[in-house]
Coordinates of N, CA and C and ligand atoms in Angstrom, one line a residue:
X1 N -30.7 30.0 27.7 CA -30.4 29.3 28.9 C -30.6 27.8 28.8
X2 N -29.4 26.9 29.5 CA -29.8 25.8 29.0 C -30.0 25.1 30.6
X3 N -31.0 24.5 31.0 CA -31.4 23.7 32.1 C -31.4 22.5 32.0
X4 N -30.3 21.6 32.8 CA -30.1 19.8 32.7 C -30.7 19.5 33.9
X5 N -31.7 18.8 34.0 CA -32.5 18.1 35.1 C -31.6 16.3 34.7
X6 N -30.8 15.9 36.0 CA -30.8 14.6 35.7 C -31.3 13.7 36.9
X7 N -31.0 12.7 36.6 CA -32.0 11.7 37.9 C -32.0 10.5 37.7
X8 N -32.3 9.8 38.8 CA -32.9 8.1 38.8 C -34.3 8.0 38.6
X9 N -33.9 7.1 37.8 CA -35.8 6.4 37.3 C -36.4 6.7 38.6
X10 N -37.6 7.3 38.1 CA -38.8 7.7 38.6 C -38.6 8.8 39.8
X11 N -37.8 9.8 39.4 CA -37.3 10.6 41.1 C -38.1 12.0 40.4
X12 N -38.8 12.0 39.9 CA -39.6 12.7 39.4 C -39.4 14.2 38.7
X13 N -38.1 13.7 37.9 CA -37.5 15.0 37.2 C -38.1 15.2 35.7
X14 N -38.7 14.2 35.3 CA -39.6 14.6 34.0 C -40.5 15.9 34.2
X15 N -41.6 15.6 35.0 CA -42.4 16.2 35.3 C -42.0 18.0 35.9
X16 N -40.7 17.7 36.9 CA -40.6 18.6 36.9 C -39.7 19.6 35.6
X17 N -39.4 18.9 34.8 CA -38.7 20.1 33.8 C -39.8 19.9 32.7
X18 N -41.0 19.2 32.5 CA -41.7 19.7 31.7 C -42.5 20.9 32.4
X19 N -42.7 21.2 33.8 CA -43.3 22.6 34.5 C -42.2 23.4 34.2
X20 N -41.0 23.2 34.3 CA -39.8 24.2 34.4 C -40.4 25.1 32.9
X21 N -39.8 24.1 31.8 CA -39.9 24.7 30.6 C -41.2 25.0 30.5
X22 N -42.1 25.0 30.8 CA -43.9 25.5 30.3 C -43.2 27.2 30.9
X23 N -42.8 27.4 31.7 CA -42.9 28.3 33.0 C -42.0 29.5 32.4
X24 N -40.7 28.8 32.0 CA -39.9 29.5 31.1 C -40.0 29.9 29.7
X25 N -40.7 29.0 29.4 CA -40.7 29.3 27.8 C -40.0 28.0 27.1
X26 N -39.5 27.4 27.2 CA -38.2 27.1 26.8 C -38.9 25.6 25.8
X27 N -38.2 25.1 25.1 CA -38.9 23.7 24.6 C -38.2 22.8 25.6
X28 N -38.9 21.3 25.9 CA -38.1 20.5 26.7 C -38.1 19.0 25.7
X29 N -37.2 18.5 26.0 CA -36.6 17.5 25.5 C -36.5 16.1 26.5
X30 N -37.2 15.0 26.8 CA -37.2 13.9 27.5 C -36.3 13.1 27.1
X31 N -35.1 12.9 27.2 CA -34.1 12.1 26.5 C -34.3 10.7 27.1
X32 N -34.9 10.3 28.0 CA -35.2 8.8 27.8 C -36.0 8.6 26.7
X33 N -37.0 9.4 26.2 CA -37.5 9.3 25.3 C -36.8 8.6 24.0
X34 N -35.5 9.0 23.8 CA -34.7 8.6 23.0 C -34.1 7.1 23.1
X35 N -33.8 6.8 24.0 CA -33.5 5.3 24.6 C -34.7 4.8 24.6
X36 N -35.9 5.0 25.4 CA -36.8 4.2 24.7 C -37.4 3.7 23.7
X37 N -37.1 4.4 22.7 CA -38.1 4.7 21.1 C -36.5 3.6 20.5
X38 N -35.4 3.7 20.7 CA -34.3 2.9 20.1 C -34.9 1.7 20.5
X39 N -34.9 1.2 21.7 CA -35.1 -0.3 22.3 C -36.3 -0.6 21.6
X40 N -37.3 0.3 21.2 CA -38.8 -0.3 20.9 C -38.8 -0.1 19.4
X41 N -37.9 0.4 18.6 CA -37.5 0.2 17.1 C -36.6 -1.0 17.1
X42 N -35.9 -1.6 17.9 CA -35.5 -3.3 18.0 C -36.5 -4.0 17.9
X43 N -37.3 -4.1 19.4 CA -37.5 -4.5 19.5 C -38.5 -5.2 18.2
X44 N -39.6 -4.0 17.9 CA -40.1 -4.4 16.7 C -39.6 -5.0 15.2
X45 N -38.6 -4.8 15.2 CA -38.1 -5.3 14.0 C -37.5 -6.8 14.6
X46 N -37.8 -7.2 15.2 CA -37.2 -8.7 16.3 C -35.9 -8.5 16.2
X47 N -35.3 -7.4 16.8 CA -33.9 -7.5 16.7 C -33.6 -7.5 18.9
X48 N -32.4 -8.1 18.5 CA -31.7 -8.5 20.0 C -31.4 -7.0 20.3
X49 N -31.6 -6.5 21.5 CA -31.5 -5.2 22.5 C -29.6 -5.4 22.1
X50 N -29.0 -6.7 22.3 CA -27.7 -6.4 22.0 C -27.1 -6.3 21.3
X51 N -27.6 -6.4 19.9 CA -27.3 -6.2 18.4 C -26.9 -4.6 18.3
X52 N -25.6 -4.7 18.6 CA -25.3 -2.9 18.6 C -25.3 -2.3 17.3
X53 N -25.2 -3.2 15.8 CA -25.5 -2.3 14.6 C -26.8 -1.9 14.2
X54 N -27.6 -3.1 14.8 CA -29.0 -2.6 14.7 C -29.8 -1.7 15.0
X55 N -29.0 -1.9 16.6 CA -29.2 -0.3 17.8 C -28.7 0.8 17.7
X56 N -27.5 1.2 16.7 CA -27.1 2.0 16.6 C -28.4 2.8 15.1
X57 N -28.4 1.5 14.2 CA -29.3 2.1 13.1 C -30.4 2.7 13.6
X58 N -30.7 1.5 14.8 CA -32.2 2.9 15.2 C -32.2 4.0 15.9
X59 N -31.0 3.9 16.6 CA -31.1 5.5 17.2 C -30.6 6.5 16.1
X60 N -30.0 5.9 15.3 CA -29.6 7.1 14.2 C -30.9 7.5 13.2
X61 N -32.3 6.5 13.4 CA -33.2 6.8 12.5 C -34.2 7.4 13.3
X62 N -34.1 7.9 14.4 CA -34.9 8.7 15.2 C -35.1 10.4 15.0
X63 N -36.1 10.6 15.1 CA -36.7 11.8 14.6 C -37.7 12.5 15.6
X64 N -37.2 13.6 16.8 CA -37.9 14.0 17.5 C -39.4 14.1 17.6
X65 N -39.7 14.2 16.3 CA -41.0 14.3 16.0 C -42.1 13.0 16.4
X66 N -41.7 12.0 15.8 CA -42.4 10.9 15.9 C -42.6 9.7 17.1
X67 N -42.5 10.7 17.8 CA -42.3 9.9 19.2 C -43.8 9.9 20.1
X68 N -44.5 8.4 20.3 CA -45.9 8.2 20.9 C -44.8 7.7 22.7
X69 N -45.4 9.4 23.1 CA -44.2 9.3 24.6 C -45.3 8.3 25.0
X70 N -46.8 8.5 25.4 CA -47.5 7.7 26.3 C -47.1 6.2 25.9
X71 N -46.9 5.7 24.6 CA -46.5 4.0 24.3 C -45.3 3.4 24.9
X72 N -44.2 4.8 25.1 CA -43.1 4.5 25.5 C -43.1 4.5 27.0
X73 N -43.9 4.8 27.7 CA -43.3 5.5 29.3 C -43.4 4.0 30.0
X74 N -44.2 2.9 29.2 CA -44.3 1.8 29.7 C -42.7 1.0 30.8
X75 N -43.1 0.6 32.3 CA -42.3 -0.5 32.5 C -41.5 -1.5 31.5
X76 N -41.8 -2.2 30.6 CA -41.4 -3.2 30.1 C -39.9 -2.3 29.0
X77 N -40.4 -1.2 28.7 CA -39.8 -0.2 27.8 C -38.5 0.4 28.6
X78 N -38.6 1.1 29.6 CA -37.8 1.2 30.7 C -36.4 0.6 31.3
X79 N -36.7 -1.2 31.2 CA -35.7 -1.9 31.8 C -34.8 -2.2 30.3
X80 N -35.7 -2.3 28.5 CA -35.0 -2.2 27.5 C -34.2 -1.0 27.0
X81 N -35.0 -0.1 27.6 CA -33.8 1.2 27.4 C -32.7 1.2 28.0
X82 N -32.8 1.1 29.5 CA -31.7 1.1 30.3 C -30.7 0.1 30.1
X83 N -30.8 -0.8 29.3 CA -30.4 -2.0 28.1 C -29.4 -1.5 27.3
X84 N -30.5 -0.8 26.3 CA -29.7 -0.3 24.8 C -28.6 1.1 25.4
X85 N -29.4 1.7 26.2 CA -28.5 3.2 26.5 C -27.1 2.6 27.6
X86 N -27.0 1.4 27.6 CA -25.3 1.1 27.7 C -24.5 1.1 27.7
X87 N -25.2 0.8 26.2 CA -24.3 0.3 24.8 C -23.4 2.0 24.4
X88 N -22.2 2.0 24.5 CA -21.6 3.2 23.7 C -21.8 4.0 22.5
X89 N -21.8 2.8 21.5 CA -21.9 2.9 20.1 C -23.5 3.8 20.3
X90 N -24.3 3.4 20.7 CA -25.6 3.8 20.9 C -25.7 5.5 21.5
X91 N -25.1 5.3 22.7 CA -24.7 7.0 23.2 C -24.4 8.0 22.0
X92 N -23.0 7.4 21.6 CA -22.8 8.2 20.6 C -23.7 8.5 19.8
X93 N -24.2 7.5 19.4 CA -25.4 8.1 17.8 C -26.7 9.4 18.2
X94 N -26.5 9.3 19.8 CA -27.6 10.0 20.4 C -27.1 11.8 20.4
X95 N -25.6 11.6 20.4 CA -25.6 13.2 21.5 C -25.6 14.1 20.2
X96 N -25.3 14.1 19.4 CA -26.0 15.6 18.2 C -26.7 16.0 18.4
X97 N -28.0 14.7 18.4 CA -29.2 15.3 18.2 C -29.9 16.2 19.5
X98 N -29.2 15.8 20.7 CA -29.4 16.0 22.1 C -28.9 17.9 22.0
X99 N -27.3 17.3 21.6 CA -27.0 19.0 21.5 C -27.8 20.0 21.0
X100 N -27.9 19.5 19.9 CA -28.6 20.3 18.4 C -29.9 21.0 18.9
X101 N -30.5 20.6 20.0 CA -32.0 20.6 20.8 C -31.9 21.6 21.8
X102 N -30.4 21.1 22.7 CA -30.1 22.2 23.4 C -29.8 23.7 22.9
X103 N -29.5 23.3 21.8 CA -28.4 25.0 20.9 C -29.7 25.7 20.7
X104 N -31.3 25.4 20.9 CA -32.0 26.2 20.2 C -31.8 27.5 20.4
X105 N -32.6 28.6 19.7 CA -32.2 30.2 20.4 C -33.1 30.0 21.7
X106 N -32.1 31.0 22.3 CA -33.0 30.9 23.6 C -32.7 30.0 24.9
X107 N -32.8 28.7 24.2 CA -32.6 27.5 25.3 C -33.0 26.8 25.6
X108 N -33.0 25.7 26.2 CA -34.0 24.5 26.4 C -34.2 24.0 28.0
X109 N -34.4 23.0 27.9 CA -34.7 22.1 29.2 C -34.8 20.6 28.6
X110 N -33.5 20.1 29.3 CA -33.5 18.8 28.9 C -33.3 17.8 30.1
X111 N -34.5 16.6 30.3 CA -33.9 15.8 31.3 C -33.3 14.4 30.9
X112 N -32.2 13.9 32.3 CA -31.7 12.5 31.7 C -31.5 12.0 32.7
X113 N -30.1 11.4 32.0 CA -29.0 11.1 33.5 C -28.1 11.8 33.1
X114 N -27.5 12.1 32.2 CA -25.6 12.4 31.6 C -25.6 13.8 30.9
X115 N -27.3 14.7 31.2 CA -27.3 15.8 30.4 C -26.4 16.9 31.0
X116 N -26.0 17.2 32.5 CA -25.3 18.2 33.5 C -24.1 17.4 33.1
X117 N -23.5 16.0 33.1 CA -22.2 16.0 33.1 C -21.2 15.9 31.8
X118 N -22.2 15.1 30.5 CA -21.9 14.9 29.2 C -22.8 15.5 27.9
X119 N -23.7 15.8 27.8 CA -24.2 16.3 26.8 C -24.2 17.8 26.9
X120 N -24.5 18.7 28.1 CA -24.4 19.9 28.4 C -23.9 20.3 29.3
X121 N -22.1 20.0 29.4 CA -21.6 20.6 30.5 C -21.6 21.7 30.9
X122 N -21.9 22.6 29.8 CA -22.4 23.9 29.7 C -23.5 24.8 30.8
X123 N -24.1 23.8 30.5 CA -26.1 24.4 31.0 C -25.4 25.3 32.8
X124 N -26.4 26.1 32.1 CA -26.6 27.3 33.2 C -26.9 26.9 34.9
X125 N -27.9 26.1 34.7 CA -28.6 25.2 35.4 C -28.4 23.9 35.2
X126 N -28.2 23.2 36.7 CA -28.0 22.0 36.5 C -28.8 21.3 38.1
X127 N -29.7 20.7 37.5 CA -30.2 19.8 39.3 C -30.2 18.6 39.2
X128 N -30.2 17.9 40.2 CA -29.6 16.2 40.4 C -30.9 16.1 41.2
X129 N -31.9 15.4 40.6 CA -33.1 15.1 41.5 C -33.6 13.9 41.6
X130 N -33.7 13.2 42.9 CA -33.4 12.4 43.7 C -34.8 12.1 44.6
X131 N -34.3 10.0 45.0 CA -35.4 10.6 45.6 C -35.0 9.2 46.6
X132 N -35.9 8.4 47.4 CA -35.4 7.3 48.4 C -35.8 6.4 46.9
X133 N -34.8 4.8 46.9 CA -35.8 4.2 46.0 C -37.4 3.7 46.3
X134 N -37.3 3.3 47.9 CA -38.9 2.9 48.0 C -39.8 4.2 47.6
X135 N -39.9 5.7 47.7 CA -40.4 6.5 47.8 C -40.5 6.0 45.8
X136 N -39.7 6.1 45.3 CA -39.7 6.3 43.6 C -40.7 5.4 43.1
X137 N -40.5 3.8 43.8 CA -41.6 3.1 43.2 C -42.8 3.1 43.7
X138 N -42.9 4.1 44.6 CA -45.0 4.2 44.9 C -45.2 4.7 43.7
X139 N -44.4 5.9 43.7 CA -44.8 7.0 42.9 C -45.3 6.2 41.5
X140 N -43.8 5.2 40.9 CA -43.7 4.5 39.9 C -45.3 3.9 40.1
X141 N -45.5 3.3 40.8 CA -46.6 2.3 41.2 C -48.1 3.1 40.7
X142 N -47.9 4.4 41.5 CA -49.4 5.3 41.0 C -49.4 5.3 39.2
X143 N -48.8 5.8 39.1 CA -47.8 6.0 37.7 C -48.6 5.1 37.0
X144 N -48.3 3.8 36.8 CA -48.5 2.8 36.3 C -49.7 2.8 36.2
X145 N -51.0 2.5 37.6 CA -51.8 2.2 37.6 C -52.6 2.7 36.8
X146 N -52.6 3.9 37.2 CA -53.2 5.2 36.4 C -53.3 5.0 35.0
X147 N -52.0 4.5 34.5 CA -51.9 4.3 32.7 C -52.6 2.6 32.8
X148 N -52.8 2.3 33.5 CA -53.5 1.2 33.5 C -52.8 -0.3 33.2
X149 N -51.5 -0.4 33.7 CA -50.8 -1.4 34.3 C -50.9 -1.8 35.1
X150 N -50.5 -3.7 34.9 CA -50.7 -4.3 36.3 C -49.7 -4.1 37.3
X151 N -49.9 -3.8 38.6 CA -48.7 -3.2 39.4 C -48.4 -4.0 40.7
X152 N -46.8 -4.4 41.1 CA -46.4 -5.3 41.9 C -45.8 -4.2 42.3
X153 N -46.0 -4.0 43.9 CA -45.0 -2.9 44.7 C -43.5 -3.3 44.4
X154 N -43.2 -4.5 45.0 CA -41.9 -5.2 45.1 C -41.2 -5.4 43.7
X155 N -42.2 -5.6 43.0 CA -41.5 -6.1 41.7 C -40.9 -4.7 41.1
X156 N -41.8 -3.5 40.9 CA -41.5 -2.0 40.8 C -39.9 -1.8 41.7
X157 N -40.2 -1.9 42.9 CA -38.8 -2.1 43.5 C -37.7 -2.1 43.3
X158 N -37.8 -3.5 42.9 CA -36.8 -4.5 42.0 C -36.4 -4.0 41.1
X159 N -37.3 -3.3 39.8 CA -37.2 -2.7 38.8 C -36.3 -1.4 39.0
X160 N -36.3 -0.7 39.9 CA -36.1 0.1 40.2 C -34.7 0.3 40.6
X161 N -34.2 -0.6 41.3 CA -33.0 -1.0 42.2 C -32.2 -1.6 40.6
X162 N -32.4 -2.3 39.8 CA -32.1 -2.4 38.3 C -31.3 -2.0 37.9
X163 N -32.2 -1.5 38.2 CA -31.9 0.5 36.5 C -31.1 1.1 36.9
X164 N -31.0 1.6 38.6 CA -30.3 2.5 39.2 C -28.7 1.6 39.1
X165 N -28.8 0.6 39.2 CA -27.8 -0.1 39.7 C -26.9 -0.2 38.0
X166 N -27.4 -0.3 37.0 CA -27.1 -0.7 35.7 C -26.7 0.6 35.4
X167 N -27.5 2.2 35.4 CA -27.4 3.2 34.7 C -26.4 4.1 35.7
X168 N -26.1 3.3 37.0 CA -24.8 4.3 37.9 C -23.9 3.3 37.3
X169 N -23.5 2.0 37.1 CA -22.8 1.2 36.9 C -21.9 1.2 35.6
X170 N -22.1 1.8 34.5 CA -22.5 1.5 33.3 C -21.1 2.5 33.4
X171 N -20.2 1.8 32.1 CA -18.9 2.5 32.1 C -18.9 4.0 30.9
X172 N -20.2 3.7 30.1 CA -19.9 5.0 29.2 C -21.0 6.2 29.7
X173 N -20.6 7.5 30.6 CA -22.0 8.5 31.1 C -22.9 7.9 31.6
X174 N -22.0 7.2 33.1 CA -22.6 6.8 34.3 C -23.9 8.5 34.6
X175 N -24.8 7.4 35.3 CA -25.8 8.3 36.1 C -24.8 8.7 37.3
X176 N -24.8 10.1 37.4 CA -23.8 10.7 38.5 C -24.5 11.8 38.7
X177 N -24.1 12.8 39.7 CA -24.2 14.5 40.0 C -23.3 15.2 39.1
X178 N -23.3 15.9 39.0 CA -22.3 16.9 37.9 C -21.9 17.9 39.5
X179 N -20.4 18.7 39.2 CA -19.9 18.5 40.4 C -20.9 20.2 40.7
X180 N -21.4 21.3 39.9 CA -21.9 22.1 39.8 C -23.5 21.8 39.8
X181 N -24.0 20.9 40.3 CA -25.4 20.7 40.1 C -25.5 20.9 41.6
X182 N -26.9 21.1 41.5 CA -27.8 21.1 43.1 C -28.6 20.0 42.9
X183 N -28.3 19.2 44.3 CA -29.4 18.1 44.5 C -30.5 18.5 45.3
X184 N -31.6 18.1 44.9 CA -33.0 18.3 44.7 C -33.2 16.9 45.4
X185 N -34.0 16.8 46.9 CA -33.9 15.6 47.3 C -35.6 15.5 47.5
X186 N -36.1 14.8 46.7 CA -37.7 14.9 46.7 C -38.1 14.0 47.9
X187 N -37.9 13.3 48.6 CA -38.5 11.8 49.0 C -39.3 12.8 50.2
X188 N -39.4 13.6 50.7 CA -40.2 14.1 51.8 C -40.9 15.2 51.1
X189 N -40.8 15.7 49.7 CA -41.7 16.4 49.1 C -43.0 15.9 48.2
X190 N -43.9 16.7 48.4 CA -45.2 16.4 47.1 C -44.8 17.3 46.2
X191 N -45.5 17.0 44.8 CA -44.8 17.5 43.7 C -45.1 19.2 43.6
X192 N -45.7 19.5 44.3 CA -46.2 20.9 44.5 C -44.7 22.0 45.0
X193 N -44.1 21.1 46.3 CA -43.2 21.4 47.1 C -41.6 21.0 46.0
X194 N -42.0 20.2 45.5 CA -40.2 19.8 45.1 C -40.4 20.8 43.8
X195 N -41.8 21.1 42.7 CA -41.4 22.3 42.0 C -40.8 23.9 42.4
X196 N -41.9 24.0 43.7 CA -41.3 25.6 44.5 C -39.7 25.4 44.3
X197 N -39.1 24.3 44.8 CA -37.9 23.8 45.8 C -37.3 24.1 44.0
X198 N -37.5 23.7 43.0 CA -36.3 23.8 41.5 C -37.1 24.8 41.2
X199 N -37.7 25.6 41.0 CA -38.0 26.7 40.6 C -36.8 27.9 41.5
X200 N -36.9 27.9 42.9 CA -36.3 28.3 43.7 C -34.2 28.3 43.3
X201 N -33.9 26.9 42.8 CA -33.2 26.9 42.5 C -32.4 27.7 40.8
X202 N -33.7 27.2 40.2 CA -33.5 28.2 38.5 C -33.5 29.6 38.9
X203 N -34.2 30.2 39.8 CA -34.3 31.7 40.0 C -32.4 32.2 40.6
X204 N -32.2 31.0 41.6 CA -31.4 31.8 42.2 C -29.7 31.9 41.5
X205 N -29.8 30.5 40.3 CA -28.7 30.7 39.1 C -28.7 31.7 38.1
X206 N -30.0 32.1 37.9 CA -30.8 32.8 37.3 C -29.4 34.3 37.4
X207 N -30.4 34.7 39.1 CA -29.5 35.8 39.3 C -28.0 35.8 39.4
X208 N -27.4 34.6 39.8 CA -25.7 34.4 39.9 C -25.4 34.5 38.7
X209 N -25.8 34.4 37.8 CA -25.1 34.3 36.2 C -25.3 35.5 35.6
X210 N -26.3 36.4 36.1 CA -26.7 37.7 34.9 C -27.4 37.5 34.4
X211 N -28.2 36.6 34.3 CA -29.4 36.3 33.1 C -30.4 36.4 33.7
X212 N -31.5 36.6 32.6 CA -32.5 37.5 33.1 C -34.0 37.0 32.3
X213 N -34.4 36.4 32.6 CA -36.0 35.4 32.0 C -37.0 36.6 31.6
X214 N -37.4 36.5 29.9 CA -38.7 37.3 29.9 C -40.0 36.7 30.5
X215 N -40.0 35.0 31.5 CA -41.3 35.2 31.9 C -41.4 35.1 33.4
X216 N -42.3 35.6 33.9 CA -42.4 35.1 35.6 C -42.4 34.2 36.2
X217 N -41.6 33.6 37.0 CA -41.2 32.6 37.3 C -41.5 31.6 38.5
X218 N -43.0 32.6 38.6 CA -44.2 32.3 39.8 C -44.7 30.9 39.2
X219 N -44.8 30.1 40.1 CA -45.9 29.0 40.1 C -47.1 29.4 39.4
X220 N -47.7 28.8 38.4 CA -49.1 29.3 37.9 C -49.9 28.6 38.5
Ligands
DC1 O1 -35.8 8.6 32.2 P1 -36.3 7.2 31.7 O2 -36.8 6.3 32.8 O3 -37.3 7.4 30.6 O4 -35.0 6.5 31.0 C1 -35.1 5.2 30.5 C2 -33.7 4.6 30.5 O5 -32.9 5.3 29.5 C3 -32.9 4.8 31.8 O6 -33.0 3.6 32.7 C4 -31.5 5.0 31.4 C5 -31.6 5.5 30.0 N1 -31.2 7.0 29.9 C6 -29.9 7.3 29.8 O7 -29.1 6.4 29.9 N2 -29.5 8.6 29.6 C7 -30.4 9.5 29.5 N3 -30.0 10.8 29.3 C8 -31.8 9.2 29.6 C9 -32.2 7.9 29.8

């Protein structure tokens, strides 16, 4: 079974599809992870975010394995991803490896933006989770602090209004709904309530399709 969580920066669909897959079994796959780790393999080698052969080399020299997520989850990382993941040339070099992750036996759980409409039109499951932008950047804001960044409500905002605006805007696998997804509208839930709320939803595709999960699909 394959489960596509997609979303706007910080609407809190990471979190929820790393509970999904703990829950299921399933391995999960953070595909901003992948746009991050490209922009921060530029970056280090002092190459321009716009240098698409450069960007293309690094996403093609990416290796699931070696990914430091906590280095990456940073703000500064975020507004360069949403940069490099653009770029076409870049897309492309990405979706193999995306598929290749999905095909495991069994199935996965992958979140993004373009996983329900372009990389896994397929998936069984598909949720579009959402959230207000002010509500996204507290969250963003706790987020931050916590990891121990300096934090500007407004500026997070800003950041935020960005991304959304660049990664719905963006001509190659716009951030969209897939026309078969359920939206998941978090801004009046705590994370307790918006997991019940996609859990709720995996169960009930679950049974519309015939498929049948070896694990319990109770909240632990
Ligand atoms: O989910 P995130 O905040 O880690 O993603 C960082 C950026 O990467 C986001 O602004 C857009 C891009 N991205 C994308 O274009 N497609 C994906 N499947 C995942 C992320």
């Amino acid at each position: 079974m394959i489960v596509a969580i997609d979303g706007p920066a910080a609407s809190g669909k990471g979190t929820l599809a790393r509970r999904l897959a703990q829950d299921l079994g399933l391995p999960h796959l953070d595909t901003g992870l992948l746009y991050r780790a490209t922009a921060r393999a530029l970056l280090d080698h002092g190459q321009n975010l716009s240098n698409v052969t450069a960007a293309v080399a690094a996403a093609r020299g990416l290796s699931l394995t070696d990914f430091d997520a906590m280095a990456l989850r940073g703000r500064e990382m975020g507004e360069a991803a949403s940069i490099v993941a653009a770029v076409p040339e870049v897309r492309a070099a990405l979706v193999d490896l995306q598929r290749e992750f999905a095909k495991r036996p069994g199935g996965a759980v992958l979140d993004g933006r373009d996983i329900g409409t372009v990389i896994c039109p397929e998936a069984q499951v598909k949720i579009f989770v959402t959230a207000s932008p002010e509500t996204r950047a507290s969250r963003r804001a706790l987020e931050l602090k916590a990891q121990g960044e300096a934090v500007d409500y407004a500026e997070i905002l800003e950041d935020i209004r960005r991304r959304d605006a660049r990664d719905a805007n963006r001509a190659t696998a716009p951030l969209r709904t897939a026309e078969d997804a359920v939206v998941l509208d978090t801004t009046k839930l705590d994370i307790e309530a918006a997991y019940k709320a996609a859990l709720g939803i995996v169960e009930k595709r679950l049974i519309e399709a015939g498929i049948s999960s070896s694990r319990s699909l109770r909240p632990m």
